XYZ file of C-alpha atoms in Angstrom:
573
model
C 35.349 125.729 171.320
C 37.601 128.791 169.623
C 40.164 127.484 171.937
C 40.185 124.218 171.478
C 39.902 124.833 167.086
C 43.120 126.982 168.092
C 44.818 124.382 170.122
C 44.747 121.660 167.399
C 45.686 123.909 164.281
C 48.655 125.283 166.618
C 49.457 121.709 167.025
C 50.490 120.577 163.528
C 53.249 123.618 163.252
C 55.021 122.961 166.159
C 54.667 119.091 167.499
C 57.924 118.630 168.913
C 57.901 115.605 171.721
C 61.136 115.962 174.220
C 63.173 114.330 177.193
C 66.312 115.509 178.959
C 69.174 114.623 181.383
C 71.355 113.352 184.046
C 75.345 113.465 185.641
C 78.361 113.956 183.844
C 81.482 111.446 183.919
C 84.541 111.567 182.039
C 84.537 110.922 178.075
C 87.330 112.126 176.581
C 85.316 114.456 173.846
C 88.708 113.317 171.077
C 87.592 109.752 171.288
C 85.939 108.172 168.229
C 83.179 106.466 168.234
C 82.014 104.717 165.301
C 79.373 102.075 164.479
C 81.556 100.639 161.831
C 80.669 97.117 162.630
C 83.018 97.297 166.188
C 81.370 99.989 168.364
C 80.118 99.210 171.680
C 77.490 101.585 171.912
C 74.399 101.633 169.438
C 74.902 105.413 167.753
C 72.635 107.986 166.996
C 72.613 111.436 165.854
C 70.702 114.895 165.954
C 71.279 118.666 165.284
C 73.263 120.342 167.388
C 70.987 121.675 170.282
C 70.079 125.333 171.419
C 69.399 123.409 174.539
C 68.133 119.951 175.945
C 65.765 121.640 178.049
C 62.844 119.552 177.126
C 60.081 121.698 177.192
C 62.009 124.528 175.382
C 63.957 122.343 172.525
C 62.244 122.904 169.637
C 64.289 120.531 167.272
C 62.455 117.634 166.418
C 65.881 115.261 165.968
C 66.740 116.129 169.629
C 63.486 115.542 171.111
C 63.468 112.294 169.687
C 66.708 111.551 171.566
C 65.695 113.349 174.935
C 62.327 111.135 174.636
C 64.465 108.359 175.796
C 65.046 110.414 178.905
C 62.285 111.994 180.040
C 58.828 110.909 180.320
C 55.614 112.150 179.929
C 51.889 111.496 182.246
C 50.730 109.751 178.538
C 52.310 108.267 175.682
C 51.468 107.189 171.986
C 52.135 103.777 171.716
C 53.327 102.552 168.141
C 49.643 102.242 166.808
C 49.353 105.850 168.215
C 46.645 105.050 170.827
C 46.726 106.750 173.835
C 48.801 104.949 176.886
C 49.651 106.020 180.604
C 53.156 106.194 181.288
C 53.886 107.833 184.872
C 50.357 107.522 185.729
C 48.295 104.611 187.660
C 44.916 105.687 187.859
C 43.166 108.370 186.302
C 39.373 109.519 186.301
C 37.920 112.153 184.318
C 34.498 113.925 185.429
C 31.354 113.306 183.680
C 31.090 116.786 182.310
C 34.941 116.035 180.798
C 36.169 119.265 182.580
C 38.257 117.445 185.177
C 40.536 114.468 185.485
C 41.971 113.395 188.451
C 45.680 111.550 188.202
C 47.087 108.462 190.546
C 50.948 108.902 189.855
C 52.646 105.009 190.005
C 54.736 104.193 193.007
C 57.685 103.760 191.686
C 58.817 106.326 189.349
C 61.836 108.391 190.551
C 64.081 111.390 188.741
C 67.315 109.850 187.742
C 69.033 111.135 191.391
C 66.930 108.846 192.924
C 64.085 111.329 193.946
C 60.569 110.730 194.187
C 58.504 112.383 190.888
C 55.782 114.212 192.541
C 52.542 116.019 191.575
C 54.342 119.190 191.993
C 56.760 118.462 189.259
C 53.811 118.352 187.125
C 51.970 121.323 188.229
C 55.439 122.525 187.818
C 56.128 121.701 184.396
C 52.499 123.196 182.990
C 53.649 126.336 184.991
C 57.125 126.115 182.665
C 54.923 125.826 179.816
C 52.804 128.571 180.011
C 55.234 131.081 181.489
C 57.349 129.939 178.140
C 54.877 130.634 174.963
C 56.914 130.234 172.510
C 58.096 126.386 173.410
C 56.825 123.924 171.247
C 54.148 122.265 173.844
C 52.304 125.463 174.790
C 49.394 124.606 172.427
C 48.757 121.642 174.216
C 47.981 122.889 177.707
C 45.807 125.828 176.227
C 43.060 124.348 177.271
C 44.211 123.778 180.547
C 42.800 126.062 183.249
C 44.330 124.809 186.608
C 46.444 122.065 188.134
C 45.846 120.930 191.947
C 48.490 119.135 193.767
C 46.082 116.592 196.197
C 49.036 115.011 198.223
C 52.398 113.054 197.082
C 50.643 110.969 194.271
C 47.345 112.586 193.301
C 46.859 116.127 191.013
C 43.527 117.359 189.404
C 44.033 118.804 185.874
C 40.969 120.974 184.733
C 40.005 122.313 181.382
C 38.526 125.606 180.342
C 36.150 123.333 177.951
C 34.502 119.749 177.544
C 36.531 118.511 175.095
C 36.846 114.488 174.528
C 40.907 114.372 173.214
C 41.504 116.532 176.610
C 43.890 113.717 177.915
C 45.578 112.875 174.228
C 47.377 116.506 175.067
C 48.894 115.528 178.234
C 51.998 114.169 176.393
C 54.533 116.522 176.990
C 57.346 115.701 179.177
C 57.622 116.517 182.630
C 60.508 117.921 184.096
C 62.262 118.395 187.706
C 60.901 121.284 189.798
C 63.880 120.993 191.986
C 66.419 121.660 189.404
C 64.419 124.261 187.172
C 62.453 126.020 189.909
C 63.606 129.866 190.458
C 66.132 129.698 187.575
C 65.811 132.981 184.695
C 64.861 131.808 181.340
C 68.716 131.915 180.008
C 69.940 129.341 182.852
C 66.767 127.762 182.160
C 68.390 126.465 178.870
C 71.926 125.315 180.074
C 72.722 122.052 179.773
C 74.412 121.875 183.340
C 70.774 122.202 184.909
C 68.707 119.437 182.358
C 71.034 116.663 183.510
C 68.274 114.938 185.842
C 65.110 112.719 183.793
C 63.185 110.394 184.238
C 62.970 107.843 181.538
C 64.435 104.814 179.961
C 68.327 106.291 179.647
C 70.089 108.623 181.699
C 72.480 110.946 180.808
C 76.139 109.676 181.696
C 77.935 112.328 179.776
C 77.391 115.825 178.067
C 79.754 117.493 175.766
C 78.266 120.793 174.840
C 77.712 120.551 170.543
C 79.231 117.375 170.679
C 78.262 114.381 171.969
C 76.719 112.580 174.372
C 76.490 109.484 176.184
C 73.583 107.881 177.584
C 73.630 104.475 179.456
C 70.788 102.708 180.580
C 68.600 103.642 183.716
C 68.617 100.483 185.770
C 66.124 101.278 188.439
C 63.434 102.077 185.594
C 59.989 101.265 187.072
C 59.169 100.308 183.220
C 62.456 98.111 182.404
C 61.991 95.934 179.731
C 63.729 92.255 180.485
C 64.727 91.653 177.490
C 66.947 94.859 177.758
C 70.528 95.038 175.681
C 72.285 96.951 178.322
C 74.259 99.094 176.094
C 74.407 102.645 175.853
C 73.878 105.094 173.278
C 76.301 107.374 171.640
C 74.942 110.350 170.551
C 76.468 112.459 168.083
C 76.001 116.121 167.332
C 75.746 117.082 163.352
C 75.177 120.285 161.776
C 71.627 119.526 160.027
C 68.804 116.800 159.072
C 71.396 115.845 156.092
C 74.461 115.179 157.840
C 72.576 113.077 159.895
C 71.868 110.941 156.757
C 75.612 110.927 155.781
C 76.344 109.679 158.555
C 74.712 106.613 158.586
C 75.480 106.341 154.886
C 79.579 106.208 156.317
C 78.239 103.798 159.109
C 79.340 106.341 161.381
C 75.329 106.129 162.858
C 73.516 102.852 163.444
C 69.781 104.955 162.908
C 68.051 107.592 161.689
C 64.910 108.560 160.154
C 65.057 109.648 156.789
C 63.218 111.637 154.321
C 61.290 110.065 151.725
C 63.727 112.453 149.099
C 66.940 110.379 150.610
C 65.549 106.896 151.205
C 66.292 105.796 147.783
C 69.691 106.414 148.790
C 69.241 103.141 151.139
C 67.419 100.724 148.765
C 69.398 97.670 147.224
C 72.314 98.902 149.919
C 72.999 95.223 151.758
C 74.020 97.493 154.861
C 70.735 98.906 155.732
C 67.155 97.793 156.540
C 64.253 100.228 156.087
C 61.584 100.096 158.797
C 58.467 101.726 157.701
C 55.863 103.340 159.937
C 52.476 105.138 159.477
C 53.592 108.649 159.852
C 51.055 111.962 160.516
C 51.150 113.600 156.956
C 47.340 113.129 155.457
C 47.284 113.607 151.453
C 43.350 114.161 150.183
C 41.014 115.384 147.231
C 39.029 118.490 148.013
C 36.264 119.353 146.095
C 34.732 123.324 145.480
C 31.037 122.764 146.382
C 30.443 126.067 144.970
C 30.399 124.411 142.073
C 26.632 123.146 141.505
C 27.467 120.056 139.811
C 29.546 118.930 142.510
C 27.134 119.788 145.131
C 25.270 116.856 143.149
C 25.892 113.914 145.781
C 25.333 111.588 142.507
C 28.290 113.345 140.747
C 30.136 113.131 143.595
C 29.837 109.477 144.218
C 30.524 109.058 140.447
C 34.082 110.503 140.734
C 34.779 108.505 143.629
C 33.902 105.306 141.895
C 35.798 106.701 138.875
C 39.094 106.971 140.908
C 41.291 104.443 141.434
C 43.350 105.079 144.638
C 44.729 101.608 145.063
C 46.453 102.712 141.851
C 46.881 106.047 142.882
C 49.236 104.576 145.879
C 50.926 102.002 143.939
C 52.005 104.401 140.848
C 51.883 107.402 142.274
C 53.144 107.768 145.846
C 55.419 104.125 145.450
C 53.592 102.290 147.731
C 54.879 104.621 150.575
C 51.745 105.600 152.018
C 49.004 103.731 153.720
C 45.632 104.324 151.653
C 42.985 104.872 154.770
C 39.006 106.126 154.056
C 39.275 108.978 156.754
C 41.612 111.783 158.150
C 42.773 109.332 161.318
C 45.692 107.041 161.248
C 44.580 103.247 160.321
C 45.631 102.069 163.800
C 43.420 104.142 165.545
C 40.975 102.820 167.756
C 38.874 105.316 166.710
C 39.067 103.974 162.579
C 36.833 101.857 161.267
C 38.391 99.321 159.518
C 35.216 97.315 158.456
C 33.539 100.449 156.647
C 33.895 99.554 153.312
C 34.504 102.446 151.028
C 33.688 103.494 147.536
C 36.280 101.587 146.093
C 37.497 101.792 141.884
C 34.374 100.346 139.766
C 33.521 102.442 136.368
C 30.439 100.206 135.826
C 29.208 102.138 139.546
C 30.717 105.575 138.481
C 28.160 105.531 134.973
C 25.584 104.259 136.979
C 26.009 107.275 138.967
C 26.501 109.618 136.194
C 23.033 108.058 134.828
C 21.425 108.865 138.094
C 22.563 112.637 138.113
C 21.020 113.241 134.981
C 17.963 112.475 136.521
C 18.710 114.815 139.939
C 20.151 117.409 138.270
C 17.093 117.621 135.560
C 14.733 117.169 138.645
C 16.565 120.184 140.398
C 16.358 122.323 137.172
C 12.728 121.220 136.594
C 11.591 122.299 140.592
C 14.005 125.690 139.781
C 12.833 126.317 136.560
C 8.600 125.821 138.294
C 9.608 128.025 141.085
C 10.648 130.704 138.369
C 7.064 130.349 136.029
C 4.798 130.197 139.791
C 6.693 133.543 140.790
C 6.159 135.068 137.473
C 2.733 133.726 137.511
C 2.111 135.619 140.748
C 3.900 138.452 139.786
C 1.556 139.372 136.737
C -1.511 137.786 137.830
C -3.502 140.671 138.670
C -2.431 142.241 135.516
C -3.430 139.578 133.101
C -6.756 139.542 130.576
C -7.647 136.363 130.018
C -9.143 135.275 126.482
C -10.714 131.630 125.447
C -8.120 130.326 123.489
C -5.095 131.702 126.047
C -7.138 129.957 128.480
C -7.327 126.862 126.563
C -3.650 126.829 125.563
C -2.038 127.468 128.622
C -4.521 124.676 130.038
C -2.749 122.027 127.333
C 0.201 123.269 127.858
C 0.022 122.859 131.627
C -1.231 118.989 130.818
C 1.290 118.489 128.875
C 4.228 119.676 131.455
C 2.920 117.555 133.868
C 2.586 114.573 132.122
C 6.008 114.896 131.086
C 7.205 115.580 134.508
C 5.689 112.253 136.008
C 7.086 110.734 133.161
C 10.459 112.333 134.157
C 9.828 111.248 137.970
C 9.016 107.256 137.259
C 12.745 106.935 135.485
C 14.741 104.498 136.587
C 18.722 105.124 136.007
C 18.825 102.215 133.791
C 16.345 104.206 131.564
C 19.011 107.103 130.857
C 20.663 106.996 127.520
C 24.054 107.132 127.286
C 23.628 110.004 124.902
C 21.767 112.024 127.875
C 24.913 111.512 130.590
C 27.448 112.536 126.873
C 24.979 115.713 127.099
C 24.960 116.702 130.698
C 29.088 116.749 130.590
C 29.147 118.203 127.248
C 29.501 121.842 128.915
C 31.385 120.506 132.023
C 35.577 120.190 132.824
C 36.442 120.241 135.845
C 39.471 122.017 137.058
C 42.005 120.232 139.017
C 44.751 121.950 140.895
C 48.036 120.188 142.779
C 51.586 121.769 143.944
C 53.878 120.989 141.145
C 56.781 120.148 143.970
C 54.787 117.923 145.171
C 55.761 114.697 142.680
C 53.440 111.964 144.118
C 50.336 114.571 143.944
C 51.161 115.402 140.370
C 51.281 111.717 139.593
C 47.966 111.408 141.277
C 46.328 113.992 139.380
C 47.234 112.928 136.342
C 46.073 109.428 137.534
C 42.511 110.949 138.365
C 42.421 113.077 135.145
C 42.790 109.756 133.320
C 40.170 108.016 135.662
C 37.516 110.961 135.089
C 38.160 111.070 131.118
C 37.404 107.537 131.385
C 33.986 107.540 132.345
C 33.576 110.835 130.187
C 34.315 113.786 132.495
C 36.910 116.371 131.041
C 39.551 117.886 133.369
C 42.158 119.890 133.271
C 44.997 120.244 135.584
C 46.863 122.800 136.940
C 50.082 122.628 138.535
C 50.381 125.384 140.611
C 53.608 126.518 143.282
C 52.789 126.910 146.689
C 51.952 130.842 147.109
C 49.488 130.060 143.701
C 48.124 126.989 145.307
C 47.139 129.079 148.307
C 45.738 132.027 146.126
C 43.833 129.688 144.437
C 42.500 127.783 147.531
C 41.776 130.955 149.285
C 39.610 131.977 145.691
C 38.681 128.653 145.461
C 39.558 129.157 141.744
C 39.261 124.958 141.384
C 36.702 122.534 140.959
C 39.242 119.279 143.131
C 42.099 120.034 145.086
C 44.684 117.625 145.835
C 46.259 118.801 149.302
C 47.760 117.760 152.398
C 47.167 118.124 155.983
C 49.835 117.077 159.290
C 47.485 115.219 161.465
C 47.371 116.850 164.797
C 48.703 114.869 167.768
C 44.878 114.408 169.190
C 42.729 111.846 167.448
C 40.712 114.828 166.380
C 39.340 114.684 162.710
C 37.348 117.773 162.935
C 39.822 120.307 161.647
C 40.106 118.508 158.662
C 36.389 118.264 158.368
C 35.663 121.891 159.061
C 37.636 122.682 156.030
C 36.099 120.892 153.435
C 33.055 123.739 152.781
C 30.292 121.008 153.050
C 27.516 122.305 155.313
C 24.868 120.196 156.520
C 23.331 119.961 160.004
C 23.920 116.276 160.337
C 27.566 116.526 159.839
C 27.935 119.511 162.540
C 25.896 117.305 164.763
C 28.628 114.782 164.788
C 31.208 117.326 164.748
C 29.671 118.924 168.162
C 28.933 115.252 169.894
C 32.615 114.335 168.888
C 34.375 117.445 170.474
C 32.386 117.042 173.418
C 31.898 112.860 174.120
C 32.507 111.752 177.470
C 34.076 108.419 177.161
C 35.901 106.724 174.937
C 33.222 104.523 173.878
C 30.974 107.635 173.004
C 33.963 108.532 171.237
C 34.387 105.189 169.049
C 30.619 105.458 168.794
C 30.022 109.221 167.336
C 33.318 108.598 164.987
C 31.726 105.230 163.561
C 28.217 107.435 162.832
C 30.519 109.583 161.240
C 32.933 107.515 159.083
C 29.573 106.047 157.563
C 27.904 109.617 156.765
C 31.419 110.638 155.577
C 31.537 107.530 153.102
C 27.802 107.858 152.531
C 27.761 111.301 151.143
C 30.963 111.031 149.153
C 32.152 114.534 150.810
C 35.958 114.489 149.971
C 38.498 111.676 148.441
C 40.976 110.295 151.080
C 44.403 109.096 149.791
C 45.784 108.217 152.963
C 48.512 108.503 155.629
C 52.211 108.793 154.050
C 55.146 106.888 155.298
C 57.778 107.602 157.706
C 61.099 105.860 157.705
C 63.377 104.687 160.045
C 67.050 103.284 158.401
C 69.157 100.921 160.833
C 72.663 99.376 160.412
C 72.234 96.007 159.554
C 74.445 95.456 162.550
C 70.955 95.598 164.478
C 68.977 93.528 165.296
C 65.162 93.939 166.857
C 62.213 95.997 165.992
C 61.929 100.061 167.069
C 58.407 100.838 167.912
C 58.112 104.062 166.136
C 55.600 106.385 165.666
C 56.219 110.263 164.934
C 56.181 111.122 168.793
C 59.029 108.267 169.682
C 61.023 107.286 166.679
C 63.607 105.274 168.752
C 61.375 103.366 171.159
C 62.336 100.158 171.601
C 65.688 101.001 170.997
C 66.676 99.042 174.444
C 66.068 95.823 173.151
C 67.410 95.727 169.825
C 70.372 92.686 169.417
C 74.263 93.776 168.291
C 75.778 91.183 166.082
């Protein structure tokens, strides 16, 4: 299981998704090419590249290129649900240890070879000869790859782990042009010109450009295909790359949510907006005892308002979602209803922990006197009258207490919840770079005062905001978390310092589920015990963007594996 923990946090550093290469034909590396409403190619852009090795790139903007050239044995579809791409068949072993892979018939390098199992035992090899690349996290867990003829491999795992497959997504390259080459040839462009995707590489001007045209012998071809080939231009960094679509000089990029106000009201643009992997959410310190209380708990959540939260504070730009999983998961529950924005529900709740918490005290405060009692009791002389008054005294305790224990909520005075929060103010903590948190906490800080709970909010720089995290010197935390590529909410989970048996129950049968319907099954049990015992606020999964010329026309499947699939069908005016 360490490995597996390790192989998910490793993920969210490094996830960098790649594709590579073909021949080179003349392109005179003086000749313009611009999108400005005349170009015959659709342009793109990305950093200028160390090298377009796939598997050792470790620039996000040029993987998302080369993923147009090489592919993977599984993809993320748009939705990010788990889809074969140069695999037919697959079967994984009951104890989830083993899967054995059918590569498809047709699938051929971009020479016109056959891609064989031995390309991908060859390409895991590359990987883990090669720790520093950005995909070496995800075949930690493999243990051994078996080449069973010219279309069939076994992949085994050190560990039972249900997202095994989800990590097969990096791309696999050509054993006949890598194979026997040192680490620094590795790298040179001259020996990455052969994939196996969508586009081929028709030209390759080192820190340039590119060219890639369309592979017409794809086994995946859409019909609907445009035909025309993509100019890719080499740029210094992430913001030239947003210049130059501003100049119309690049027909689409993605684009930070700090420079996509730079493409509203702009006639020449349209935004497309996609579910991205960034997870905002409210943390609470259960060292605190109040907020170990599951009825103060539920009473902030009913207290907050995150429809409001998203609308005001993050712009709309984020999706709001009830769990750390993106919304278009098969794995989400959609029909879970959450504890959605109703202050009549949050004092109702606040009404009911005066009750729990006095019960608490009262069972603390009994265990105290029957250990005292037992403490002293061979030491104590006992009179008449201290027998007599300690027997009215006990009468009277108890009657109280079953008075105390036949409350209803509805019996609790308003004055009684004023008193419990009288002494209480909870401490709320948020990056201060972080603009749409800071308008969040405010936003809950207003919410909480509302129903009577005092706050206070710190805004805190990063280096304090991990200080005070590590101290947990706060009583709510509003943080953020980059989803890992696996469907794998337990990280997140493991974090929150709730302990309870239940919840590591489903945390254990979800790591090691068999199927996918056990999978769907333990995450359902667990969205519902999540929801039921109020254990953290979710905001939800922020926004990517994608900008496009409005020259274009079509829609780009994106996710934030494959920003530019689709790209061969989208319409030129």
């Amino acid at each position: 299981m360490k490995n597996v923990v390790k192989l998910i946090s490793l993920l969210l550093a490094m996830m960098v998704f790649a594709t590579g290469c073909s021949s080179n034909t003349d392109l005179k590396s003086g000749e313009e090419k611009t999108s400005k409403k005349a170009s015959e190619y659709i342009n793109l852009t990305m950093t200028r590249p160390t090298t377009i090795n796939p598997i050792l790139n470790t620039d996000k903007s040029v993987s998302y290129v080369l993923d147009l050239v090489y592919d993977s044995l599984f993809e993320f579809d748009e939705n990010y649900n788990l889809q074969p791409k140069l695999v037919d068949s697959y079967n994984v072993s009951d104890d989830n240890k083993s899967v054995d892979i059918t590569l498809k018939d047709d699938i051929k390098w971009h020479d016109g070879n056959r891609i064989t199992p031995s390309d991908v035992k060859y390409t895991y090899e590359l990987i883990k000869e090669n720790k520093e690349n950005a995909y070496y996290s995800l075949i930690s867990n493999i243990s051994k790859v078996t080449v069973n003829g010219s279309k069939n491999l076994t992949i085994e795992f050190e560990e039972s782990y249900a997202f095994s497959l989800e990590n097969l997504i990096f791309p696999i390259v050509c054993k006949d042009k890598l194979k026997g080459l040192k680490s620094d040839d590795l790298k040179l462009a001259k020996h990455n010109l052969v994939g196996s995707g969508a586009y081929k590489i028709k030209t390759y001007e080192d820190r340039d450009y590119m060219v890639l045209e369309l592979n017409k012998d794809y086994y995946d071809l859409n019909k609907d295909n445009n035909g025309k080939e993509i100019y890719v231009k080499m740029v210094p960094d992430s913001e030239s790359q947003t210049e130059m679509v501003l100049s119309l000089d690049s027909d689409i990029s993605k684009v930070t949510l700090g420079n996509i106000s730079k493409f509203i009201d702009n006639d020449n643009f349209e935004i497309k907006g996609y579910q991205g992997r960034n997870y905002d959410y409210v943390l609470f310190n259960y060292d605190n005892e109040y907020l170990q209380n599951l009825d103060i708990r539920k009473a902030i959540s009913f207290a907050i308002d995150r429809k409001s939260i998203i609308k005001d504070a993050y712009s709309n730009r984020a999706k709001l979602t009830n769990f750390p999983l993106n919304s278009t998961s098969n794995y989400y529950d959609s029909h879970l209803k959450p504890l959605s924005y109703n202050t009549e529900n949050a004092q109702n709740y606040l009404k009911k922990a005066v009750l729990s918490l006095s019960t608490i005290k009262d069972n603390k405060n009994t265990d105290d006197t029957k250990d005292d009692a037992d403490s002293s009791k061979d030491n104590t002389t006992k009179t008449d009258d201290s027998s007599v008054d300690n027997t009215t005294d006990n009468k009277d305790s108890n009657t109280d207490k079953t008075k105390q224990d036949n409350r209803s909520f509805k019996d609790v005075k308003n004055s009684e919840v004023k008193a419990l929060l009288n002494d209480v103010t909870f401490k709320i903590i948020v990056n201060k770079n972080n603009t749409e948190r800071v308008k969040a906490a405010n936003i809950i800080s207003n919410n909480l005062d509302a129903i009577g709970i005092k706050t206070e909010i710190k805004d805190l720089t990063e280096d304090e905001m991990t200080e005070a995290l590590d101290k947990k010197d706060y009583d709510l935390a509003l943080i953020g978390y980059g989803l890992p590529a696996v469907s794998d909410a337990t990280y997140v989970l493991n974090q929150l310092g709730y302990q309870d048996k239940q919840l590591d129950k489903y945390l254990k049968q979800l790591q090691h589920a068999t199927s996918e319907e056990k999978t769907k099954k333990v995450y359902k049990n667990l969205q519902k015990y999540v929801k039921e015992n109020a254990i953290f606020i979710s905001f939800g999964i922020l926004d990517d963007y994608v900008v496009l010329n409005d020259r274009l026309k079509g829609e780009l499947n994106s996710n934030d594996f494959s920003v530019y699939s689709g790209i061969n069908t989208i319409k030129m005016n």
